mmCIF file of C-alpha atoms in Angstrom:
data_model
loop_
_atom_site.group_PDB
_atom_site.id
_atom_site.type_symbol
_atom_site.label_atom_id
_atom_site.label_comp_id
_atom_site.label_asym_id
_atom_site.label_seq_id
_atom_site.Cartn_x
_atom_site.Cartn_y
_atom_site.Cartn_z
ATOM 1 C CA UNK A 26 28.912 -17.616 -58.854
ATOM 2 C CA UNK A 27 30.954 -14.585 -60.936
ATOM 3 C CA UNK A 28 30.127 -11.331 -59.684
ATOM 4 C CA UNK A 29 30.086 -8.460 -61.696
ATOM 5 C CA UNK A 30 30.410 -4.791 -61.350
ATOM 6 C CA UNK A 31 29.622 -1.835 -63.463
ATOM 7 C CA UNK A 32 32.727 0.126 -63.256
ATOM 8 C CA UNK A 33 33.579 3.432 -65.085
ATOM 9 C CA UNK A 34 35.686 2.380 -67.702
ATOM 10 C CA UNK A 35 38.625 4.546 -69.897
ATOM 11 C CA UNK A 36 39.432 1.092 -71.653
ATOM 12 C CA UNK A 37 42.708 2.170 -72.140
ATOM 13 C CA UNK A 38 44.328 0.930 -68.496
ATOM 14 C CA UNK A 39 46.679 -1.305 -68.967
ATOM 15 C CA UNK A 40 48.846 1.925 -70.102
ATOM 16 C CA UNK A 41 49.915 1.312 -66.630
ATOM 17 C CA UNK A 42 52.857 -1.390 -68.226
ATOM 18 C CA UNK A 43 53.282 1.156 -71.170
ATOM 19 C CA UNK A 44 56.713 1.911 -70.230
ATOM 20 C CA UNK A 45 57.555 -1.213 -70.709
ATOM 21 C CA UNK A 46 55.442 -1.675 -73.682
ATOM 22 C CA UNK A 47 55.929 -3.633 -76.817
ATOM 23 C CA UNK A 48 57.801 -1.971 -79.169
ATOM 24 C CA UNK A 49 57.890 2.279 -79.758
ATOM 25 C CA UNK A 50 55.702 3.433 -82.452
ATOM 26 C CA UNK A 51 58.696 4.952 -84.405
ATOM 27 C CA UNK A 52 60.246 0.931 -84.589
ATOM 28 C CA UNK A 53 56.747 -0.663 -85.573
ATOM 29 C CA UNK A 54 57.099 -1.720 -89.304
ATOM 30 C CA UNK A 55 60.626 -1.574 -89.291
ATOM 31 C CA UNK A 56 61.892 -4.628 -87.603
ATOM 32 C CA UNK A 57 64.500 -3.416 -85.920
ATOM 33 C CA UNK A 58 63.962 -4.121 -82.415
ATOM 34 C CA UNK A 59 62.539 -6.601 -80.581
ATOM 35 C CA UNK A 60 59.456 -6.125 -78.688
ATOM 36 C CA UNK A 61 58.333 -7.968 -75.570
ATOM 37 C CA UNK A 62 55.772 -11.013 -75.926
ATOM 38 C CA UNK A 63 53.582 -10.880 -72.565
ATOM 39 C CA UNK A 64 51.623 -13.923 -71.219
ATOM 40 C CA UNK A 65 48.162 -12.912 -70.626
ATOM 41 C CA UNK A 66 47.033 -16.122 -68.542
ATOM 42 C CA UNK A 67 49.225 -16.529 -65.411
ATOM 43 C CA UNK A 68 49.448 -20.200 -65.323
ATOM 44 C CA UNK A 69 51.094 -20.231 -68.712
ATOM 45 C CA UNK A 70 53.257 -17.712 -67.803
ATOM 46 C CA UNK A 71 54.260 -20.029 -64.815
ATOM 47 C CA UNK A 72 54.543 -23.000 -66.768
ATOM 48 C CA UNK A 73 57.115 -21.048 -69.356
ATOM 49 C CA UNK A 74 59.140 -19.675 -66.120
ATOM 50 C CA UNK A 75 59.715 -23.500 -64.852
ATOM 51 C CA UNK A 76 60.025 -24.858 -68.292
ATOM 52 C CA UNK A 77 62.695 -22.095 -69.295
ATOM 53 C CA UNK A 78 64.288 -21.130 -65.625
ATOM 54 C CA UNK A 79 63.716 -17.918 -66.488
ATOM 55 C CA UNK A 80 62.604 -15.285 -63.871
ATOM 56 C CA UNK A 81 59.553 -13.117 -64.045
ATOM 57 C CA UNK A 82 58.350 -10.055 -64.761
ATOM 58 C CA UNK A 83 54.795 -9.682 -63.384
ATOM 59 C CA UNK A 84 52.478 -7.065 -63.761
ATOM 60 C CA UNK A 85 48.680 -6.453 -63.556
ATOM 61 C CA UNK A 86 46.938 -3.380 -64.159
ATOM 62 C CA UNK A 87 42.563 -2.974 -64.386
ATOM 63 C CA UNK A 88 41.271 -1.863 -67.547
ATOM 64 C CA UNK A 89 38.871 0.520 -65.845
ATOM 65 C CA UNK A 90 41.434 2.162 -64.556
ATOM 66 C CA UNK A 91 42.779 5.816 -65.718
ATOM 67 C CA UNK A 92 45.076 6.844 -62.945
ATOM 68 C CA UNK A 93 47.104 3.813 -64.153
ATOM 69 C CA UNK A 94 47.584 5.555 -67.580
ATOM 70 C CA UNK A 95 48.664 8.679 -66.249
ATOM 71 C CA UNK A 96 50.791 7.400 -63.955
ATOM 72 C CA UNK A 97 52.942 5.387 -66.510
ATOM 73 C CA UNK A 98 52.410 8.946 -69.259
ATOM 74 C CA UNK A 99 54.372 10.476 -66.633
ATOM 75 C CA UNK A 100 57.305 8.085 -66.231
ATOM 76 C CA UNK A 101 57.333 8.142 -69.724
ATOM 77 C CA UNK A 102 58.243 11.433 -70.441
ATOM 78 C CA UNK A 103 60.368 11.661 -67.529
ATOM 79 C CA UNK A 104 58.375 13.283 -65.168
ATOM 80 C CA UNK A 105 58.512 11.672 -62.050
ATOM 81 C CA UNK B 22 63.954 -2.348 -71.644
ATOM 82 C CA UNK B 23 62.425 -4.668 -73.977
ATOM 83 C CA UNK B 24 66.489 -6.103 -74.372
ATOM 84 C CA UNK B 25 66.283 -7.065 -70.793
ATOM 85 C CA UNK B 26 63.055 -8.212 -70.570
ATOM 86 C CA UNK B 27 64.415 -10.667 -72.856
ATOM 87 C CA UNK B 28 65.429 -12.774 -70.265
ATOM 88 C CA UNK B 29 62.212 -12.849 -68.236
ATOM 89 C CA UNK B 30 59.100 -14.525 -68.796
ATOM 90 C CA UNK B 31 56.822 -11.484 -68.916
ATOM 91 C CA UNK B 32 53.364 -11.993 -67.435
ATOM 92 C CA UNK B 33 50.754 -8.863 -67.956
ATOM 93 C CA UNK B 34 47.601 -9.727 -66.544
ATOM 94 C CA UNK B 35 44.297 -7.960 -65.731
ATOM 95 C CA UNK B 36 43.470 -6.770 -62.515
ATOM 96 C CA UNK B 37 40.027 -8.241 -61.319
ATOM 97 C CA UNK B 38 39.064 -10.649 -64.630
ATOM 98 C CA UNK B 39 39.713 -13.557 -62.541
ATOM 99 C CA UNK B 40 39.573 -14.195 -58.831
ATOM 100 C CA UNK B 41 41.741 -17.088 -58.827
ATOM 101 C CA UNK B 42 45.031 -14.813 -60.101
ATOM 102 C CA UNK B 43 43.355 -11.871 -58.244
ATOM 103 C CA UNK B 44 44.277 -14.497 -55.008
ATOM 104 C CA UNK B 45 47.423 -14.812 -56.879
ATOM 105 C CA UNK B 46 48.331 -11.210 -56.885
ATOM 106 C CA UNK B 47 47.231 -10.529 -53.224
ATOM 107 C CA UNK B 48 49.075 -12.549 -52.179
ATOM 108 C CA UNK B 49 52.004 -10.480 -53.821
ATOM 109 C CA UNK B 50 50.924 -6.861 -53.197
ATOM 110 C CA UNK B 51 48.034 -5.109 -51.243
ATOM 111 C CA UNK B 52 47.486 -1.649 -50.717
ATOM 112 C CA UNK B 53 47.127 0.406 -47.417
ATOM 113 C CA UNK B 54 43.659 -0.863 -47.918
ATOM 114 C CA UNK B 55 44.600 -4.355 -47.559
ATOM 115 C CA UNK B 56 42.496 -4.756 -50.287
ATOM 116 C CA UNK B 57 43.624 -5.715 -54.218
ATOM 117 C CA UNK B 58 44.293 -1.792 -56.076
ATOM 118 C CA UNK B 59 44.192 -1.708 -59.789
ATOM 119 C CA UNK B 60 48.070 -2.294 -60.360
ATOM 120 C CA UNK B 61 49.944 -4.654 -59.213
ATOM 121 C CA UNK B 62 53.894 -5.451 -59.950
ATOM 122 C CA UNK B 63 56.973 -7.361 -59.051
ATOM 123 C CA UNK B 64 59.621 -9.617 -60.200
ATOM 124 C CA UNK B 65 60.005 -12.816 -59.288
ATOM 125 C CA UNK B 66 61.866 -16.164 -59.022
ATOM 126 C CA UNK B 67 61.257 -18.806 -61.778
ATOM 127 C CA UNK B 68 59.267 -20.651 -59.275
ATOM 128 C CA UNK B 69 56.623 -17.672 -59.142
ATOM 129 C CA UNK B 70 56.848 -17.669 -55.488
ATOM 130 C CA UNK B 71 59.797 -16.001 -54.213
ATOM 131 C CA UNK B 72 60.028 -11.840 -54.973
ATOM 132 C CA UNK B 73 62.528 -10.704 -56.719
ATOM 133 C CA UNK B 74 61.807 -7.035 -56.273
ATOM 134 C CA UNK B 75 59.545 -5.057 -53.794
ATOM 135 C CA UNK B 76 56.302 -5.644 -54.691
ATOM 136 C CA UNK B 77 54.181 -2.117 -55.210
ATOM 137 C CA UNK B 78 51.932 -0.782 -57.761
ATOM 138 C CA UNK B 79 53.876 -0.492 -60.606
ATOM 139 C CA UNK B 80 57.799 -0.355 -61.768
ATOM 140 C CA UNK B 81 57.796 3.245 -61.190
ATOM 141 C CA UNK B 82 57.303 2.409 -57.500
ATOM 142 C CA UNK B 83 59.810 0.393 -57.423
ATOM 143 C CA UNK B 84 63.014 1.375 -59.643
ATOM 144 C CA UNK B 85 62.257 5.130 -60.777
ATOM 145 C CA UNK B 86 63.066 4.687 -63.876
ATOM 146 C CA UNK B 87 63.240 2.770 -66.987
ATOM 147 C CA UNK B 88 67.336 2.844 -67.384
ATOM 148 C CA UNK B 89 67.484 1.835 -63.340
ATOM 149 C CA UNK B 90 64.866 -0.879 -63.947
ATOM 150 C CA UNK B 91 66.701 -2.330 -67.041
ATOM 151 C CA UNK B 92 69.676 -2.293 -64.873
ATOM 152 C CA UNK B 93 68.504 -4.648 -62.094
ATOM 153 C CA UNK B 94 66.765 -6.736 -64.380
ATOM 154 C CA UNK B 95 69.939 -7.501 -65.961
ATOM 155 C CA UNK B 96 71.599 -8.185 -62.679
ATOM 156 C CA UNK B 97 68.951 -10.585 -61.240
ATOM 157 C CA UNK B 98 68.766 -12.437 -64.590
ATOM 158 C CA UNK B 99 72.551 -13.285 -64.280
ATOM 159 C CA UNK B 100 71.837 -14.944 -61.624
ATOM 160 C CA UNK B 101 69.638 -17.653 -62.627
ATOM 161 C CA UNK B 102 70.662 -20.251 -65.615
ATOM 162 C CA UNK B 103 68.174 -20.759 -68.304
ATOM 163 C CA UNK B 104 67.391 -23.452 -70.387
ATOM 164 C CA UNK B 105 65.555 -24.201 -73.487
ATOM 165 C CA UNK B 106 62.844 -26.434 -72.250
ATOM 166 C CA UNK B 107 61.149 -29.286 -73.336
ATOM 167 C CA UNK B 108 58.554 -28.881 -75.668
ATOM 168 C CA UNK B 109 57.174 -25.451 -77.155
ATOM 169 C CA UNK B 110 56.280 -22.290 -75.252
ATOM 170 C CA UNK B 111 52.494 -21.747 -74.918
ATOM 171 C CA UNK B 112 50.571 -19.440 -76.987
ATOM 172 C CA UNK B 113 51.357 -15.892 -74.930
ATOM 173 C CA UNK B 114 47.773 -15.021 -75.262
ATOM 174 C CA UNK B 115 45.095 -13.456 -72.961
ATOM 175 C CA UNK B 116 42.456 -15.230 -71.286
ATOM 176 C CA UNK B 117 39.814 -14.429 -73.549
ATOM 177 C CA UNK B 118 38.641 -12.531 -76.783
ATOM 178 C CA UNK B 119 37.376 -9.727 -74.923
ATOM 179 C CA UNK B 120 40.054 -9.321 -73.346
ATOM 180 C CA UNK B 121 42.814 -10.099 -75.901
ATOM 181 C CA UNK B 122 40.906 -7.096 -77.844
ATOM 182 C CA UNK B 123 40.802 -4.988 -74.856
ATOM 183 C CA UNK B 124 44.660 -5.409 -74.410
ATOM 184 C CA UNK B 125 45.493 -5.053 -77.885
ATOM 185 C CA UNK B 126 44.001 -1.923 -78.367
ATOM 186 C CA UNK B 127 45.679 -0.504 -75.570
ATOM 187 C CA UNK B 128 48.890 -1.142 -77.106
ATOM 188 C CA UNK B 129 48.062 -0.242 -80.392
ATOM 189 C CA UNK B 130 48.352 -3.429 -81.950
ATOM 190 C CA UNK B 131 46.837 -5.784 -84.249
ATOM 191 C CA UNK B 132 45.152 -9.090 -82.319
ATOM 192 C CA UNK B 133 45.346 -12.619 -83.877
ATOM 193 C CA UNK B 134 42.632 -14.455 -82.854
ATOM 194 C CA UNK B 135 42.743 -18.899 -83.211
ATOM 195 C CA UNK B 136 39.320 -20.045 -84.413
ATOM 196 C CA UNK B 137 38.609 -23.260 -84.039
ATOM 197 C CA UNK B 138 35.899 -25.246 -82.631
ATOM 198 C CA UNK B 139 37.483 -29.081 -81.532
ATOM 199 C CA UNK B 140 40.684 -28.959 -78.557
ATOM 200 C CA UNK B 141 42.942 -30.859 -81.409
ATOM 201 C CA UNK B 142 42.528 -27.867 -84.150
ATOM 202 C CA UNK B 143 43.066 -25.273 -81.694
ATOM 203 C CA UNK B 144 45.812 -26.939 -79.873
ATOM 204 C CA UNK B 145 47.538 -27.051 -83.660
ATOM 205 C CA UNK B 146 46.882 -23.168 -84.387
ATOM 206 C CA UNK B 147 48.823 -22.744 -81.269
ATOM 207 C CA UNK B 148 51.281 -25.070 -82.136
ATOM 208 C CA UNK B 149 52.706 -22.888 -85.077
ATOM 209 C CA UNK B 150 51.820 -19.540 -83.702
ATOM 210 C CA UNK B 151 53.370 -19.554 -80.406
ATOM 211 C CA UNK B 152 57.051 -20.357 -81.410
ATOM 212 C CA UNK B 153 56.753 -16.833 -83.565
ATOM 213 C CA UNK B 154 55.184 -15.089 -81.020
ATOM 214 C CA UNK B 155 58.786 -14.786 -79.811
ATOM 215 C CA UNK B 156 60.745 -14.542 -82.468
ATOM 216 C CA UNK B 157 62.879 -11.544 -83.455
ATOM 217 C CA UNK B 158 60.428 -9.880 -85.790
ATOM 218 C CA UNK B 159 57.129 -10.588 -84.199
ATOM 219 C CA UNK B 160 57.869 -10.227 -80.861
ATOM 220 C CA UNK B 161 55.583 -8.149 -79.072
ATOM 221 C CA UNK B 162 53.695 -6.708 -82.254
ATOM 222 C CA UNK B 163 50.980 -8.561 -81.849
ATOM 223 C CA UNK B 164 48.138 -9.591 -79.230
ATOM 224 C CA UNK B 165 46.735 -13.017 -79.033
ATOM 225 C CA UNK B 166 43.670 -14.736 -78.381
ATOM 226 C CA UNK B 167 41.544 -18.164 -78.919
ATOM 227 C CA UNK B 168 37.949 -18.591 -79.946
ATOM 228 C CA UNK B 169 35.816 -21.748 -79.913
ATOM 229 C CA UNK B 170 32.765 -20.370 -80.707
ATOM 230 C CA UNK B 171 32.196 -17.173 -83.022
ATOM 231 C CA UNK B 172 29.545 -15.824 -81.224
ATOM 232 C CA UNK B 173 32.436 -14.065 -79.387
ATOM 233 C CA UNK B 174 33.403 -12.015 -82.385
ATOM 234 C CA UNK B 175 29.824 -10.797 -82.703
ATOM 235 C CA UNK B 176 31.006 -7.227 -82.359
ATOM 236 C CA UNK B 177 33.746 -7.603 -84.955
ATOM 237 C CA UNK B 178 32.938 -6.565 -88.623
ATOM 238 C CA UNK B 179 34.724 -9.008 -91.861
ATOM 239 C CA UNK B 180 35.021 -12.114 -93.208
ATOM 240 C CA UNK B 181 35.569 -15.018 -90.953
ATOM 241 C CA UNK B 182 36.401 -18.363 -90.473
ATOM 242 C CA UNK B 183 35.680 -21.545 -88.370
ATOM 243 C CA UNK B 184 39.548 -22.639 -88.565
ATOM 244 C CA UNK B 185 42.694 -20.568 -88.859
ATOM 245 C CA UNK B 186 44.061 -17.011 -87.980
ATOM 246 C CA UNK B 187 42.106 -13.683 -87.945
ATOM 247 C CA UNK B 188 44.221 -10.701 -87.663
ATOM 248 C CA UNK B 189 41.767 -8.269 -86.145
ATOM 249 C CA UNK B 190 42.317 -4.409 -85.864
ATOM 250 C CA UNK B 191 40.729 -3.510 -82.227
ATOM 251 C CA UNK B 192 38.423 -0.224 -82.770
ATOM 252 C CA UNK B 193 38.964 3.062 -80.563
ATOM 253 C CA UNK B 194 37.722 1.375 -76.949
ATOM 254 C CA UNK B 195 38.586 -2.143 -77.484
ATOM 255 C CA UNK B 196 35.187 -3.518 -77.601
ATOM 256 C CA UNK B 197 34.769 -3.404 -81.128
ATOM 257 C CA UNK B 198 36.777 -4.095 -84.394
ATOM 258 C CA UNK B 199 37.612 -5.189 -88.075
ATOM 259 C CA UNK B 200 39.028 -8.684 -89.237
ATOM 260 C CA UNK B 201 41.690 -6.923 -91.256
ATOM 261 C CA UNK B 202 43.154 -10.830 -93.028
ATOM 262 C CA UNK B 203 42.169 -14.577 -92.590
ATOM 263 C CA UNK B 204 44.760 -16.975 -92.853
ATOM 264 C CA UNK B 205 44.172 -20.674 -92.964
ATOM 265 C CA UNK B 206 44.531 -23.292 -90.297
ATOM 266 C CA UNK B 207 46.323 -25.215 -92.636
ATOM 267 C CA UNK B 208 49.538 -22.797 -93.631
ATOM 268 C CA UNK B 209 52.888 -23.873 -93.291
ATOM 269 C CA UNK B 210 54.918 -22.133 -90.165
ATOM 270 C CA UNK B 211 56.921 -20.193 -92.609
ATOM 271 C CA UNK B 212 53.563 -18.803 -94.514
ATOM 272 C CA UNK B 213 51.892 -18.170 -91.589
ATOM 273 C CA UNK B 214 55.529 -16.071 -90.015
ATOM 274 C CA UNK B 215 55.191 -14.231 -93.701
ATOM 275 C CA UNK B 216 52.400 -12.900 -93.525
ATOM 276 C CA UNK B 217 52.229 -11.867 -89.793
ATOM 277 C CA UNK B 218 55.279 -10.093 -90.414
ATOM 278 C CA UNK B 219 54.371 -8.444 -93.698
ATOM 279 C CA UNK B 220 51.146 -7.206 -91.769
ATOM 280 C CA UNK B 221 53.096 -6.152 -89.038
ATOM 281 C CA UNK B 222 54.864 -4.186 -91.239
ATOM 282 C CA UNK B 223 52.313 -2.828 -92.837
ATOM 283 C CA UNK B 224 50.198 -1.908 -89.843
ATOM 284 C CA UNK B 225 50.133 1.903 -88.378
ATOM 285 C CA UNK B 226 49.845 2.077 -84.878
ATOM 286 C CA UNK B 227 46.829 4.761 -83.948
ATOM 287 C CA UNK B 228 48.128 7.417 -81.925
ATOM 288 C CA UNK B 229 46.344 8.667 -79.086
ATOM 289 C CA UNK B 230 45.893 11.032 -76.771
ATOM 290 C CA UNK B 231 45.276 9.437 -73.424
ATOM 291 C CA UNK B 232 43.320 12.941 -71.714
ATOM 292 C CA UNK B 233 41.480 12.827 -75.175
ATOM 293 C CA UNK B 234 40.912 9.040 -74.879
ATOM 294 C CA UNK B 235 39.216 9.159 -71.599
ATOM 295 C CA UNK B 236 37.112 12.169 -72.331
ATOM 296 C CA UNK B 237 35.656 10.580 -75.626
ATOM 297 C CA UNK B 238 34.756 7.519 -73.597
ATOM 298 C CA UNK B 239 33.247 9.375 -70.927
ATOM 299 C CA UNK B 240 31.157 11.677 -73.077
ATOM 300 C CA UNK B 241 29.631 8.129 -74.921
ATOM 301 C CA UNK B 242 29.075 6.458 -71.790
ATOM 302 C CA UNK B 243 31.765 3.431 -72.657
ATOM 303 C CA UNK B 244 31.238 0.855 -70.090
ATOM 304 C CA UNK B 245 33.811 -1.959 -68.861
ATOM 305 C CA UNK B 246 31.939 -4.997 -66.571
ATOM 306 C CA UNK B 247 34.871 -6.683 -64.552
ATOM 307 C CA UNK B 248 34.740 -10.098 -63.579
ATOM 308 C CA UNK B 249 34.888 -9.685 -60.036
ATOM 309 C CA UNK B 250 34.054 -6.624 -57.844
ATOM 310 C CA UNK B 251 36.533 -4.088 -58.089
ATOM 311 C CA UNK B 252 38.199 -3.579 -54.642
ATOM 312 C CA UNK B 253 40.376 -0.305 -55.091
ATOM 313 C CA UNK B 254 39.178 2.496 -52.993
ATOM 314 C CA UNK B 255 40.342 5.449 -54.899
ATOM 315 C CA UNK B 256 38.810 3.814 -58.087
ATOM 316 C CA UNK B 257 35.345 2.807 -56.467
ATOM 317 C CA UNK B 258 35.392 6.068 -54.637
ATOM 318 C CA UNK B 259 35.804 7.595 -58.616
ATOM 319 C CA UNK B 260 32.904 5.599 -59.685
ATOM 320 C CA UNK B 261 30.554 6.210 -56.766
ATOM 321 C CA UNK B 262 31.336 10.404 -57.329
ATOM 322 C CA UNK B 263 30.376 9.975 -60.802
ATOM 323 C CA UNK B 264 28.127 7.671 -61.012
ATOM 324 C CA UNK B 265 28.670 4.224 -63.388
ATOM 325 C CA UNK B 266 28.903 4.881 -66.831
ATOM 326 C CA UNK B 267 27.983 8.735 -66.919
ATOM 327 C CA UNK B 268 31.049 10.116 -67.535
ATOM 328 C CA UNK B 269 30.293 13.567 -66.102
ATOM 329 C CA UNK B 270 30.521 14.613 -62.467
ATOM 330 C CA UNK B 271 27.394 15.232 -61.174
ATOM 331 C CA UNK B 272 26.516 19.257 -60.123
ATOM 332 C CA UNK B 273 26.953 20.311 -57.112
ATOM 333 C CA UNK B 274 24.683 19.856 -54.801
ATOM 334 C CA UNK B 275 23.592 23.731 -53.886
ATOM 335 C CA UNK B 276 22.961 23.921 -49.840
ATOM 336 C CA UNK B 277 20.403 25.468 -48.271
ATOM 337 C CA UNK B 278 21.278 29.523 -48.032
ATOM 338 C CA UNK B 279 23.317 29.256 -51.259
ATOM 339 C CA UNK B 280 22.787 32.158 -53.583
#
């Protein structure tokens, strides 16, 4: 049976990855770089590791979660 | 970064919107609580087993910084020899709408959500989307997502459709939004790569303020339901000082003899 919790939510969590986000604002619409394309379901991004041979880059963050966000605002802008 | 994630298969998932990868990610990292936190992160082998990295809570844990992280990425991936694969990648997408919109609008980015209602239609929408997903000038600019039923969209405004592609701007807290184009089921690869990249283009990411962010939600009560309980202690001990959903710490409880 799911369980669910109500759980204060900032719905902006997953900021915890934001440093190694998608693309920079200042390259959206311009094409120039190449973001990163992230596999949302784990077994697909299993199934792409063994059918590439690629390694993996795995990360999870909750979307209730603000500490996550200010952790990763921090590295960001270089204070650590 | 994004250069050497290049040659990773990058997995983002969410913490506590599934128990069977929440087993998953125990199984990689738990905190002094012994308990699943919020983040979780690590690199590992192609086989998804062996770590690559020490597990922690995030990259900053681990590596300090970006330029040190980049660095070891680039090592470890010269050690493994890739190959192209049989077959097509799978649509990089998140488990669900909900959360696809969630994700989306934390990044900033438009979502393109596959409608369709039979397994053969939708396994064909991600049959010419996912190659592009990866490709130069898509790569990560957009979110991705799959409905069968519409019902699921009931909290996004504009036209839709019952087969093809809805590009869908995610609203301020991710639980709302605007179908912003429809394209049809039935494009070529090279229409549908056109117009994803000339909305791309096109689309301005919303800047935000992430202090500002958090206070707006609090103030109108935005709620998030996980999945499965959450098991972080800092986080539940957060929620239990404030109370779900109110946003504003309580007052202080004046003792007896106060003045």
């Amino acid at each position: 049976m799911k369980k669910k919790s109500m759980v204060h939510v900032f719905l902006c969590a997953l900021l915890a990855t934001s440093w190694l986000t998608v693309l920079p604002p200042s390259a959206a619409g311009q094409g120039l770089k190449k973001g990163i394309t992230w596999y949302g379901v784990l077994q697909d991004g299993l199934d792409e590791a063994r059918r590439t041979g690629k390694p993996i880059l795995l990360t999870s963050a909750a979307p209730q979660c603000q500490a996550c966000g200010d952790r990763a605002s921090k590295i960001r802008t270089g204070v650590s | 970064m994004a250069e050497a994630a290049q040659d990773f298969v990058c997995i983002r998932l969410a913490t506590y919107e599934d128990a069977e990868e929440a087993e998953f990610l125990k199984e990689i990292f738990v905190g002094r609580s012994g308990e699943l936190e919020n983040t979780v992160f690590c690199l590992l082998a192609p086989d998804g087993r062996q770590q690559l990295s020490r597990p922690g809570r995030g990259p900053h844990f681990t590596f300090g910084s970006p330029g040190s992280m980049a660095r070891e990425m680039k090592q470890i991936a010269n050690r493994y020899e890739t190959q192209d694969g049989d077959g097509i990648p799978k649509l990089p997408q998140m488990k669900n709408f909900r959360l696809g919109l969630n994700v989306a609008e934390c990044d900033a980015l438009p979502l393109v959500v596959c409608v369709a209602t039979g397994d053969h239609n939708m396994q064909s929408l991600h049959d010419s989307l996912a190659p592009l997903a990866f490709q130069d000038q898509l790569a990560g600019r957009f979110g991705y997502a799959s409905v069968k039923d519409l019902s699921e969209m009931e909290s996004i405004d504009g036209k839709k459709t019952e087969y093809g592609f809805l590009i869908v701007e995610p609203g301020e807290f991710g639980t709302k939004g605007i179908v912003r184009q429809t394209i049809s089921g039935d494009v070529s690869s090279d229409d549908l790569a056109g117009q994803l990249i000339a909305f791309a283009n096109e689309f301005r990411r919303r800047d935000k303020d992430h202090h500002d962010h958090v206070r707006t939600g609090k103030e109108n009560g935005v709620d998030w339901e996980t999945e499965i309980p959450v098991t972080d202690p800092m986080s539940n001990a957060a929620r239990d000082r404030r109370g779900p959903g109110k946003g504003k710490r309580p007052p202080r409880r004046r003792k007896r003899g106060d003045r």
